[in-house]
């Protein structure tokens, strides 16, 4: 029980529960902690969460769980298959915007698109209803899939008729629908390849994620923008299935360490940090070489089990920060046609927030 509580308290997402979530102030970008345990066996519960859409420095926008706490990406939202989530979106901005989920069920008035006038006007509050279901048996001894998966949510109403303006400015986040019995992680990292940025940042300011050796780490990878990408994590691999873990010795899932991550798609997996390879400053990056060269690369710092810094890791991180990436070089020289340079307005707004720490 103590171990379960410790895990829950160390997690970075909000498991949305029926009670008002006792969230603590986010100490770092994307860090939200809740002390509420996951829901028990009863499926079909309706749960509520309030999300605040806010303008951020650098022409960015973000979603947050409390006023003043918006981040890019927004908080990880989680639900269990069979539950319904009522998302009340408070639009504190002067822009039309919405929240549109992938992977769950909703009616047209909750799809978050201008097509159905499903959006929040400036200053408006609106509730969107996301439903989910468990797998069920169908005719022919087949099964209809449930909602479980690593999904995501995003704005679908800002700027244009298609509502594409919010995505480029940071209005996106991860949505996890779990199956009851799924293993919960110690740490969660949301990685969004958005045009030529990672979470609207480029190296050396791309997010740095951290865990201690042996901790169970959950990665949620999401693609946005107008570029194709491949997500690669050094020294770790996962099964290309719903959870990233093999179900047994005969599970036919391919084991990979690199996977396509294209606009609108998402996947997730769990790994044990440093398992079989030890601690260190491991890279994660887009494996399209021109993309990594221009800044789609970050560090997954696996600390020693006691949280101390492994030998050589700080030197590697310093080297990473000392890199001259082509994008930065071209920007510095005022290149008129900078190839693969992220637009300034989608870069990280705050140079002090270079790292996303584990706590
Ligand atoms: Cu790429």
Coordinates of N, CA, C and O in Angstrom, one line a residue, residues 191-353:
X191 N 6.0 13.4 -25.2 CA 6.9 13.9 -26.3 C 6.1 14.2 -27.5 O 5.5 13.3 -28.1
X192 N 6.0 15.4 -27.9 CA 5.2 15.8 -29.1 C 6.1 16.3 -30.2 O 6.8 17.4 -30.0
X193 N 6.2 15.6 -31.3 CA 6.9 16.1 -32.4 C 6.0 17.0 -33.2 O 5.1 16.5 -33.9
X194 N 6.2 18.3 -33.1 CA 5.3 19.2 -33.6 C 6.0 20.1 -34.7 O 6.9 20.9 -34.3
X195 N 5.8 19.8 -35.9 CA 6.6 20.4 -37.0 C 8.1 20.1 -36.7 O 8.4 18.9 -36.5
X196 N 8.9 21.0 -36.6 CA 10.3 20.6 -36.3 C 10.8 20.9 -34.9 O 12.0 21.1 -34.6
X197 N 9.8 20.8 -34.0 CA 10.1 21.0 -32.6 C 9.7 19.7 -31.8 O 9.0 18.9 -32.3
X198 N 10.3 19.7 -30.6 CA 9.8 18.7 -29.6 C 9.1 19.5 -28.5 O 9.7 20.3 -27.8
X199 N 7.8 19.4 -28.3 CA 7.0 20.1 -27.4 C 7.3 21.6 -27.6 O 7.4 22.4 -26.6
X200 N 7.3 22.0 -28.8 CA 7.5 23.4 -29.2 C 8.9 24.0 -28.8 O 9.0 25.2 -28.6
X201 N 9.8 23.1 -28.6 CA 11.2 23.5 -28.3 C 12.2 22.8 -29.2 O 11.8 21.8 -29.8
X202 N 13.3 23.4 -29.4 CA 14.4 22.7 -30.1 C 15.7 22.7 -29.3 O 15.8 23.4 -28.3
X203 N 16.5 21.7 -29.6 CA 17.8 21.5 -28.9 C 18.6 22.8 -29.0 O 18.6 23.5 -30.0
X204 N 19.3 23.2 -27.9 CA 19.5 22.3 -26.7 C 18.4 22.6 -25.7 O 18.5 22.1 -24.6
X205 N 17.3 23.3 -26.0 CA 16.3 23.5 -25.1 C 15.1 22.5 -25.2 O 14.1 22.7 -24.5
X206 N 15.3 21.5 -25.9 CA 14.2 20.4 -26.0 C 14.1 19.8 -24.6 O 15.1 19.9 -23.8
X207 N 13.0 19.2 -24.2 CA 12.8 18.7 -22.9 C 13.9 17.7 -22.5 O 14.3 16.8 -23.3
X208 N 14.4 17.8 -21.2 CA 15.2 16.8 -20.7 C 14.3 16.0 -19.7 O 13.8 16.6 -18.7
X209 N 14.2 14.7 -19.9 CA 13.4 13.9 -19.0 C 14.4 13.1 -18.0 O 15.5 12.7 -18.4
X210 N 13.9 12.8 -16.8 CA 14.8 12.2 -15.9 C 14.0 11.1 -15.1 O 12.8 11.2 -14.8
X211 N 14.7 10.0 -14.8 CA 14.2 9.0 -14.0 C 15.4 8.3 -13.3 O 16.6 8.5 -13.7
X212 N 15.2 7.6 -12.2 CA 16.2 6.8 -11.6 C 16.3 5.4 -12.2 O 15.2 4.9 -12.6
X213 N 17.4 4.8 -12.1 CA 17.6 3.5 -12.6 C 16.6 2.5 -12.1 O 16.3 2.5 -10.9
X214 N 15.9 1.8 -13.0 CA 14.9 0.8 -12.6 C 13.5 1.3 -12.5 O 12.6 0.5 -12.3
X215 N 13.3 2.7 -12.5 CA 11.9 3.2 -12.4 C 11.2 2.8 -13.7 O 11.7 2.8 -14.8
X216 N 9.9 2.6 -13.5 CA 9.0 2.3 -14.7 C 8.6 3.6 -15.3 O 7.9 4.4 -14.7
X217 N 9.1 3.8 -16.5 CA 8.8 5.1 -17.2 C 7.9 4.9 -18.4 O 8.0 3.9 -19.2
X218 N 6.9 5.7 -18.4 CA 5.9 5.7 -19.5 C 6.1 6.8 -20.4 O 6.1 8.0 -20.0
X219 N 6.4 6.5 -21.7 CA 6.5 7.5 -22.7 C 5.2 7.6 -23.5 O 4.7 6.6 -23.9
X220 N 4.7 8.8 -23.7 CA 3.6 9.0 -24.6 C 4.1 9.9 -25.8 O 4.5 11.1 -25.5
X221 N 4.1 9.4 -27.0 CA 4.6 10.1 -28.1 C 3.5 10.5 -29.1 O 2.6 9.6 -29.4
X222 N 3.5 11.7 -29.5 CA 2.4 12.3 -30.3 C 3.0 13.1 -31.4 O 4.1 13.7 -31.3
X223 N 2.4 13.0 -32.6 CA 2.9 13.8 -33.8 C 1.9 14.9 -34.1 O 0.7 14.7 -34.0
X224 N 2.4 16.0 -34.4 CA 1.6 17.1 -34.9 C 2.3 17.9 -36.0 O 3.5 17.7 -36.2
X225 N 1.6 18.8 -36.7 CA 2.3 19.7 -37.6 C 2.2 19.1 -39.0 O 1.2 18.4 -39.4
X226 N 3.1 19.4 -39.9 CA 3.1 19.0 -41.3 C 4.3 18.3 -41.8 O 4.7 18.4 -42.9
X227 N 5.0 17.6 -40.8 CA 6.2 16.9 -41.2 C 6.1 15.4 -40.7 O 5.4 15.1 -39.7
X228 N 6.7 14.5 -41.4 CA 6.8 13.2 -41.0 C 8.0 13.0 -40.1 O 9.1 13.6 -40.3
X229 N 7.9 12.1 -39.1 CA 9.0 11.9 -38.1 C 9.1 10.5 -37.7 O 8.2 9.7 -38.0
X230 N 10.2 10.1 -37.1 CA 10.4 8.8 -36.5 C 11.0 9.1 -35.1 O 11.9 9.8 -34.9
X231 N 10.4 8.4 -34.1 CA 10.8 8.6 -32.7 C 11.8 7.5 -32.4 O 11.5 6.3 -32.5
X232 N 12.9 7.8 -31.9 CA 13.9 6.9 -31.5 C 14.4 7.2 -30.1 O 14.7 8.3 -29.7
X233 N 14.5 6.1 -29.3 CA 15.0 6.2 -27.9 C 16.2 5.3 -27.8 O 16.2 4.2 -28.1
X234 N 17.3 5.9 -27.3 CA 18.6 5.2 -27.2 C 18.5 4.1 -26.1 O 17.9 4.4 -25.0
X235 N 19.1 3.0 -26.3 CA 19.4 2.0 -25.3 C 18.1 1.3 -24.7 O 18.3 0.6 -23.7
X236 N 17.0 1.6 -25.2 CA 15.7 1.0 -24.6 C 14.9 0.5 -25.8 O 15.0 1.1 -26.9
X237 N 14.1 -0.5 -25.6 CA 13.2 -0.9 -26.7 C 11.9 -1.4 -26.1 O 11.8 -1.6 -24.9
X238 N 10.9 -1.5 -26.9 CA 9.6 -1.8 -26.4 C 8.8 -2.6 -27.5 O 9.2 -2.7 -28.7
X239 N 7.8 -3.3 -27.0 CA 6.9 -4.1 -27.9 C 6.0 -3.1 -28.6 O 5.4 -2.3 -28.0
X240 N 5.8 -3.3 -29.9 CA 5.0 -2.4 -30.7 C 3.5 -2.9 -30.6 O 2.9 -3.3 -31.5
X241 N 3.0 -2.7 -29.4 CA 1.6 -3.1 -29.1 C 1.0 -2.0 -28.2 O 1.5 -1.0 -28.0
X242 N -0.1 -2.3 -27.6 CA -0.8 -1.3 -26.8 C 0.0 -0.8 -25.6 O 0.0 0.4 -25.3
X243 N 0.7 -1.7 -25.0 CA 1.3 -1.2 -23.7 C 2.9 -1.1 -23.8 O 3.5 -0.5 -23.0
X244 N 3.4 -1.7 -24.9 CA 4.9 -1.7 -25.0 C 5.5 -2.9 -24.3 O 6.7 -3.1 -24.4
X245 N 4.7 -3.7 -23.6 CA 5.2 -4.9 -23.0 C 4.7 -6.2 -23.6 O 3.5 -6.2 -24.1
X246 N 5.5 -7.2 -23.7 CA 5.0 -8.5 -24.2 C 4.0 -9.2 -23.2 O 4.2 -9.1 -22.0
X247 N 3.0 -9.7 -23.8 CA 2.0 -10.4 -23.0 C 2.4 -11.8 -22.5 O 1.8 -12.3 -21.6
X248 N 3.4 -12.3 -23.1 CA 3.9 -13.6 -22.8 C 5.0 -14.0 -23.7 O 5.3 -13.3 -24.6
X249 N 5.6 -15.2 -23.5 CA 6.7 -15.7 -24.3 C 6.4 -15.8 -25.8 O 7.3 -15.8 -26.6
X250 N 5.1 -16.0 -26.1 CA 4.8 -16.2 -27.5 C 4.1 -15.0 -28.1 O 3.5 -15.0 -29.3
X251 N 4.1 -13.9 -27.4 CA 3.5 -12.6 -28.0 C 4.2 -12.3 -29.3 O 5.4 -12.1 -29.3
X252 N 3.5 -12.2 -30.4 CA 4.1 -12.0 -31.7 C 4.5 -10.5 -31.9 O 5.0 -10.2 -33.0
X253 N 4.2 -9.6 -31.0 CA 4.5 -8.2 -31.3 C 6.0 -8.0 -31.6 O 6.9 -8.5 -31.0
X254 N 6.2 -7.2 -32.6 CA 7.6 -6.8 -33.0 C 8.2 -5.9 -31.9 O 7.4 -5.1 -31.3
X255 N 9.4 -6.1 -31.6 CA 10.1 -5.3 -30.6 C 10.9 -4.2 -31.3 O 11.6 -4.6 -32.3
X256 N 10.7 -3.0 -31.0 CA 11.3 -1.9 -31.7 C 12.0 -0.9 -30.8 O 11.8 -0.9 -29.6
X257 N 12.8 -0.1 -31.4 CA 13.3 1.1 -30.6 C 13.2 2.4 -31.4 O 13.8 3.4 -31.1
X258 N 12.4 2.3 -32.5 CA 12.2 3.4 -33.4 C 10.9 3.2 -34.1 O 10.5 2.1 -34.5
X259 N 10.1 4.3 -34.1 CA 8.7 4.1 -34.6 C 8.2 5.4 -35.3 O 8.5 6.5 -34.8
X260 N 7.5 5.3 -36.4 CA 7.0 6.4 -37.1 C 6.1 7.3 -36.1 O 5.3 6.7 -35.4
X261 N 6.2 8.6 -36.3 CA 5.4 9.4 -35.4 C 5.0 10.6 -36.3 O 5.6 11.7 -36.3
X262 N 3.8 10.4 -36.9 CA 3.4 11.3 -37.9 C 2.2 12.1 -37.4 O 1.6 11.8 -36.4
X263 N 1.9 13.2 -38.1 CA 0.8 14.1 -37.6 C -0.5 13.4 -37.3 O -1.0 12.7 -38.1
X264 N -1.0 13.6 -36.1 CA -2.2 13.0 -35.6 C -2.1 11.7 -35.0 O -3.0 11.2 -34.3
X265 N -0.9 11.0 -35.1 CA -0.8 9.7 -34.6 C -0.1 9.8 -33.2 O 0.4 10.8 -32.8
X266 N -0.3 8.7 -32.4 CA 0.3 8.6 -31.1 C 0.5 7.2 -30.7 O -0.1 6.3 -31.2
X267 N 1.4 7.0 -29.8 CA 1.6 5.7 -29.2 C 2.3 5.9 -27.9 O 2.8 7.0 -27.5
X268 N 2.3 4.8 -27.1 CA 2.9 4.9 -25.8 C 3.5 3.6 -25.4 O 3.2 2.5 -26.0
X269 N 4.4 3.6 -24.5 CA 5.0 2.3 -24.0 C 5.7 2.6 -22.7 O 5.9 3.7 -22.3
X270 N 6.0 1.5 -22.0 CA 6.7 1.6 -20.7 C 8.0 0.9 -20.8 O 8.1 -0.2 -21.4
X271 N 9.0 1.5 -20.2 CA 10.3 0.8 -20.1 C 10.8 1.0 -18.7 O 10.3 1.9 -18.0
X272 N 11.7 0.1 -18.3 CA 12.4 0.3 -17.0 C 13.7 1.1 -17.3 O 14.5 0.7 -18.2
X273 N 13.8 2.2 -16.7 CA 14.9 3.1 -17.0 C 16.2 2.5 -16.8 O 16.6 2.0 -15.8
X274 N 17.0 2.5 -17.9 CA 18.4 1.9 -17.8 C 18.5 0.4 -17.7 O 19.6 -0.1 -17.5
X275 N 17.4 -0.3 -17.9 CA 17.3 -1.7 -17.7 C 18.3 -2.4 -18.7 O 18.2 -2.2 -19.9
X276 N 19.2 -3.2 -18.2 CA 20.2 -3.9 -19.0 C 21.3 -3.1 -19.6 O 22.2 -3.6 -20.2
X277 N 21.2 -1.7 -19.4 CA 22.3 -0.9 -20.0 C 22.9 0.1 -19.0 O 23.9 0.6 -19.2
X278 N 22.1 0.3 -17.9 CA 22.7 1.1 -16.8 C 22.3 2.6 -17.0 O 21.6 3.0 -18.0
X279 N 22.6 3.4 -16.0 CA 22.3 4.8 -16.0 C 23.1 5.5 -17.0 O 24.1 5.0 -17.5
X280 N 22.7 6.8 -17.3 CA 23.5 7.6 -18.2 C 22.6 8.6 -18.9 O 21.4 8.7 -18.7
X281 N 23.2 9.5 -19.7 CA 22.5 10.5 -20.4 C 22.2 9.9 -21.8 O 23.0 9.9 -22.7
X282 N 21.0 9.4 -22.0 CA 20.6 8.7 -23.2 C 19.9 9.7 -24.1 O 19.1 10.5 -23.6
X283 N 20.1 9.6 -25.4 CA 19.4 10.5 -26.3 C 18.1 9.9 -26.7 O 17.9 8.7 -26.7
X284 N 17.2 10.8 -27.0 CA 15.9 10.5 -27.7 C 15.8 11.5 -28.8 O 16.2 12.7 -28.7
X285 N 15.4 11.1 -30.0 CA 15.4 12.1 -31.1 C 14.5 11.6 -32.3 O 14.2 10.4 -32.4
X286 N 14.2 12.5 -33.2 CA 13.7 12.2 -34.5 C 14.8 11.6 -35.3 O 15.9 12.1 -35.3
X287 N 14.5 10.4 -35.9 CA 15.6 9.7 -36.6 C 15.7 10.2 -38.1 O 16.4 9.6 -38.9
X288 N 14.9 11.1 -38.5 CA 15.1 11.8 -39.8 C 16.3 12.7 -39.6 O 16.2 13.7 -38.8
X289 N 17.4 12.4 -40.2 CA 18.7 13.1 -39.8 C 18.6 14.6 -39.9 O 19.2 15.3 -39.0
X290 N 18.0 15.1 -40.9 CA 18.0 16.5 -41.0 C 17.1 17.1 -39.9 O 17.4 18.3 -39.5
X291 N 16.2 16.4 -39.4 CA 15.4 16.9 -38.2 C 16.2 16.9 -36.9 O 16.1 17.8 -36.2
X292 N 16.9 15.8 -36.7 CA 17.7 15.8 -35.5 C 18.8 16.8 -35.5 O 19.2 17.5 -34.5
X293 N 19.4 17.0 -36.8 CA 20.5 18.0 -36.9 C 20.0 19.4 -36.5 O 20.8 20.2 -36.1
X294 N 18.7 19.6 -36.8 CA 18.2 21.0 -36.5 C 17.5 21.1 -35.2 O 16.8 22.1 -35.0
X295 N 17.6 20.1 -34.4 CA 17.2 20.4 -33.0 C 16.1 19.4 -32.4 O 15.7 19.6 -31.3
X296 N 15.7 18.4 -33.2 CA 14.7 17.5 -32.7 C 15.4 16.4 -31.9 O 15.4 15.2 -32.3
X297 N 16.1 16.8 -30.8 CA 16.8 15.8 -30.0 C 16.9 16.3 -28.6 O 17.0 17.5 -28.3
X298 N 16.7 15.4 -27.6 CA 16.7 15.7 -26.2 C 17.4 14.6 -25.4 O 17.9 13.6 -26.0
X299 N 17.5 14.8 -24.1 CA 18.2 13.8 -23.3 C 17.2 13.1 -22.3 O 16.3 13.8 -21.7
X300 N 17.3 11.8 -22.2 CA 16.7 11.0 -21.2 C 17.7 10.7 -20.2 O 18.6 9.8 -20.4
X301 N 17.8 11.4 -19.1 CA 18.8 11.2 -18.1 C 18.3 10.1 -17.1 O 17.4 10.3 -16.3
X302 N 19.0 9.0 -17.1 CA 18.7 7.9 -16.2 C 19.8 8.0 -15.1 O 21.0 7.8 -15.3
X303 N 19.3 8.5 -13.9 CA 20.2 8.7 -12.8 C 20.5 7.3 -12.1 O 19.8 6.3 -12.4
X304 N 21.4 7.3 -11.2 CA 21.7 6.1 -10.4 C 20.4 5.8 -9.6 O 19.5 6.7 -9.4
X305 N 20.3 4.6 -9.1 CA 19.1 4.2 -8.4 C 18.8 5.1 -7.2 O 17.7 5.3 -6.8
X306 N 19.9 5.7 -6.6 CA 19.7 6.5 -5.4 C 19.5 8.0 -5.8 O 19.4 8.9 -5.0
X307 N 19.3 8.2 -7.1 CA 19.1 9.6 -7.6 C 20.3 10.4 -7.9 O 20.2 11.5 -8.4
X308 N 21.5 9.9 -7.6 CA 22.7 10.6 -7.8 C 23.1 10.6 -9.3 O 22.6 9.8 -10.1
X309 N 24.0 11.5 -9.7 CA 24.3 11.6 -11.1 C 25.3 10.5 -11.5 O 26.3 10.3 -10.8
X310 N 25.1 9.8 -12.6 CA 26.0 8.8 -13.0 C 27.3 9.4 -13.6 O 27.2 10.5 -14.1
X311 N 28.4 8.7 -13.6 CA 29.6 9.2 -14.1 C 29.5 9.5 -15.6 O 28.9 8.7 -16.3
X312 N 30.0 10.7 -15.9 CA 30.0 11.1 -17.3 C 28.7 11.7 -17.8 O 28.7 12.3 -18.9
X313 N 27.6 11.6 -17.1 CA 26.4 12.1 -17.6 C 26.4 13.7 -17.7 O 25.9 14.2 -18.7
X314 N 26.9 14.3 -16.7 CA 26.9 15.8 -16.8 C 27.7 16.3 -17.9 O 27.4 17.2 -18.6
X315 N 28.9 15.6 -18.2 CA 29.7 16.0 -19.3 C 28.9 15.8 -20.6 O 29.0 16.7 -21.5
X316 N 28.2 14.7 -20.7 CA 27.4 14.5 -21.9 C 26.4 15.6 -22.1 O 26.1 16.1 -23.2
X317 N 25.7 16.0 -21.0 CA 24.7 17.0 -21.1 C 25.3 18.3 -21.5 O 24.7 19.1 -22.3
X318 N 26.4 18.6 -20.9 CA 27.1 19.9 -21.2 C 27.5 19.9 -22.7 O 27.4 20.9 -23.4
X319 N 27.9 18.7 -23.2 CA 28.3 18.6 -24.6 C 27.0 18.9 -25.5 O 27.1 19.6 -26.5
X320 N 25.9 18.3 -25.0 CA 24.7 18.5 -25.8 C 24.3 20.0 -25.8 O 23.9 20.5 -26.8
X321 N 24.5 20.7 -24.7 CA 24.1 22.1 -24.7 C 25.1 22.9 -25.4 O 24.8 24.1 -25.8
X322 N 26.3 22.4 -25.6 CA 27.3 23.2 -26.3 C 27.2 23.0 -27.8 O 27.9 23.7 -28.6
X323 N 26.4 22.0 -28.3 CA 26.3 21.8 -29.7 C 25.9 23.0 -30.4 O 25.1 23.8 -29.9
X324 N 26.4 23.2 -31.6 CA 25.8 24.2 -32.5 C 24.9 23.5 -33.4 O 25.3 22.8 -34.3
X325 N 23.6 23.7 -33.2 CA 22.7 23.1 -34.1 C 22.5 24.0 -35.3 O 22.5 25.2 -35.2
X326 N 22.2 23.4 -36.4 CA 22.1 24.2 -37.7 C 21.1 25.3 -37.6 O 21.3 26.4 -38.0
X327 N 20.0 24.9 -36.9 CA 18.9 25.9 -36.8 C 19.4 27.2 -36.1 O 19.2 28.3 -36.5
X328 N 20.1 26.9 -34.9 CA 20.6 28.1 -34.1 C 21.6 28.9 -34.9 O 21.6 30.1 -34.9
X329 N 22.4 28.1 -35.7 CA 23.5 28.7 -36.5 C 22.9 29.7 -37.5 O 23.3 30.8 -37.7
X330 N 21.9 29.1 -38.2 CA 21.3 29.9 -39.3 C 20.5 31.1 -38.7 O 20.6 32.2 -39.3
X331 N 19.9 30.9 -37.6 CA 19.2 32.0 -37.0 C 20.1 33.1 -36.6 O 19.9 34.3 -36.8
X332 N 21.3 32.7 -36.1 CA 22.3 33.6 -35.6 C 22.9 34.4 -36.8 O 23.2 35.6 -36.7
X333 N 22.9 33.8 -38.0 CA 23.5 34.5 -39.1 C 22.4 35.1 -40.0 O 22.6 35.6 -41.1
X334 N 21.2 35.1 -39.5 CA 20.1 35.8 -40.2 C 19.8 35.2 -41.5 O 19.5 35.9 -42.5
X335 N 19.9 33.9 -41.7 CA 19.7 33.3 -43.0 C 18.3 33.6 -43.4 O 17.3 33.6 -42.6
X336 N 18.2 33.9 -44.7 CA 16.8 34.3 -45.2 C 16.0 33.1 -45.5 O 14.8 33.2 -45.4
X337 N 16.6 32.0 -45.8 CA 15.8 30.8 -46.1 C 16.3 29.7 -45.2 O 16.9 28.7 -45.6
X338 N 16.0 29.8 -43.9 CA 16.5 28.8 -43.0 C 15.8 27.5 -43.1 O 14.6 27.4 -42.9
X339 N 16.5 26.5 -43.6 CA 15.9 25.2 -43.7 C 15.7 24.6 -42.4 O 16.5 24.6 -41.5
X340 N 14.5 24.1 -42.2 CA 14.1 23.3 -41.0 C 14.3 24.1 -39.7 O 14.4 23.6 -38.7
X341 N 14.2 25.4 -39.8 CA 14.2 26.2 -38.6 C 12.8 26.4 -38.1 O 11.9 26.8 -38.8
X342 N 12.6 26.1 -36.8 CA 11.3 26.3 -36.2 C 11.0 27.7 -36.2 O 11.8 28.5 -35.9
X343 N 9.7 28.1 -36.5 CA 9.4 29.5 -36.4 C 9.6 30.0 -35.0 O 9.4 29.3 -34.1
X344 N 10.1 31.2 -34.9 CA 10.5 31.7 -33.5 C 9.3 31.7 -32.6 O 9.5 31.4 -31.4
X345 N 8.1 31.8 -33.1 CA 7.0 31.9 -32.2 C 6.6 30.6 -31.6 O 5.8 30.5 -30.7
X346 N 7.2 29.5 -32.2 CA 6.9 28.2 -31.6 C 8.0 27.6 -30.8 O 8.0 26.5 -30.3
X347 N 9.0 28.4 -30.6 CA 10.1 27.9 -29.8 C 9.8 28.1 -28.3 O 8.9 28.7 -27.9
X348 N 10.6 27.4 -27.5 CA 10.4 27.5 -26.0 C 10.4 29.0 -25.6 O 11.3 29.7 -26.0
X349 N 9.4 29.4 -24.8 CA 9.3 30.8 -24.5 C 10.3 31.2 -23.4 O 10.6 32.4 -23.3
X350 N 10.8 30.3 -22.6 CA 11.5 30.7 -21.4 C 12.8 29.9 -21.3 O 12.8 28.7 -21.0
X351 N 13.9 30.6 -21.6 CA 15.2 29.9 -21.5 C 15.5 29.4 -20.1 O 16.4 28.5 -20.0
X352 N 14.8 29.8 -19.1 CA 15.1 29.3 -17.8 C 14.4 27.9 -17.6 O 14.8 27.2 -16.7
X353 N 13.5 27.6 -18.5 CA 12.8 26.3 -18.4 C 13.4 25.4 -19.4 O 12.7 24.9 -20.3

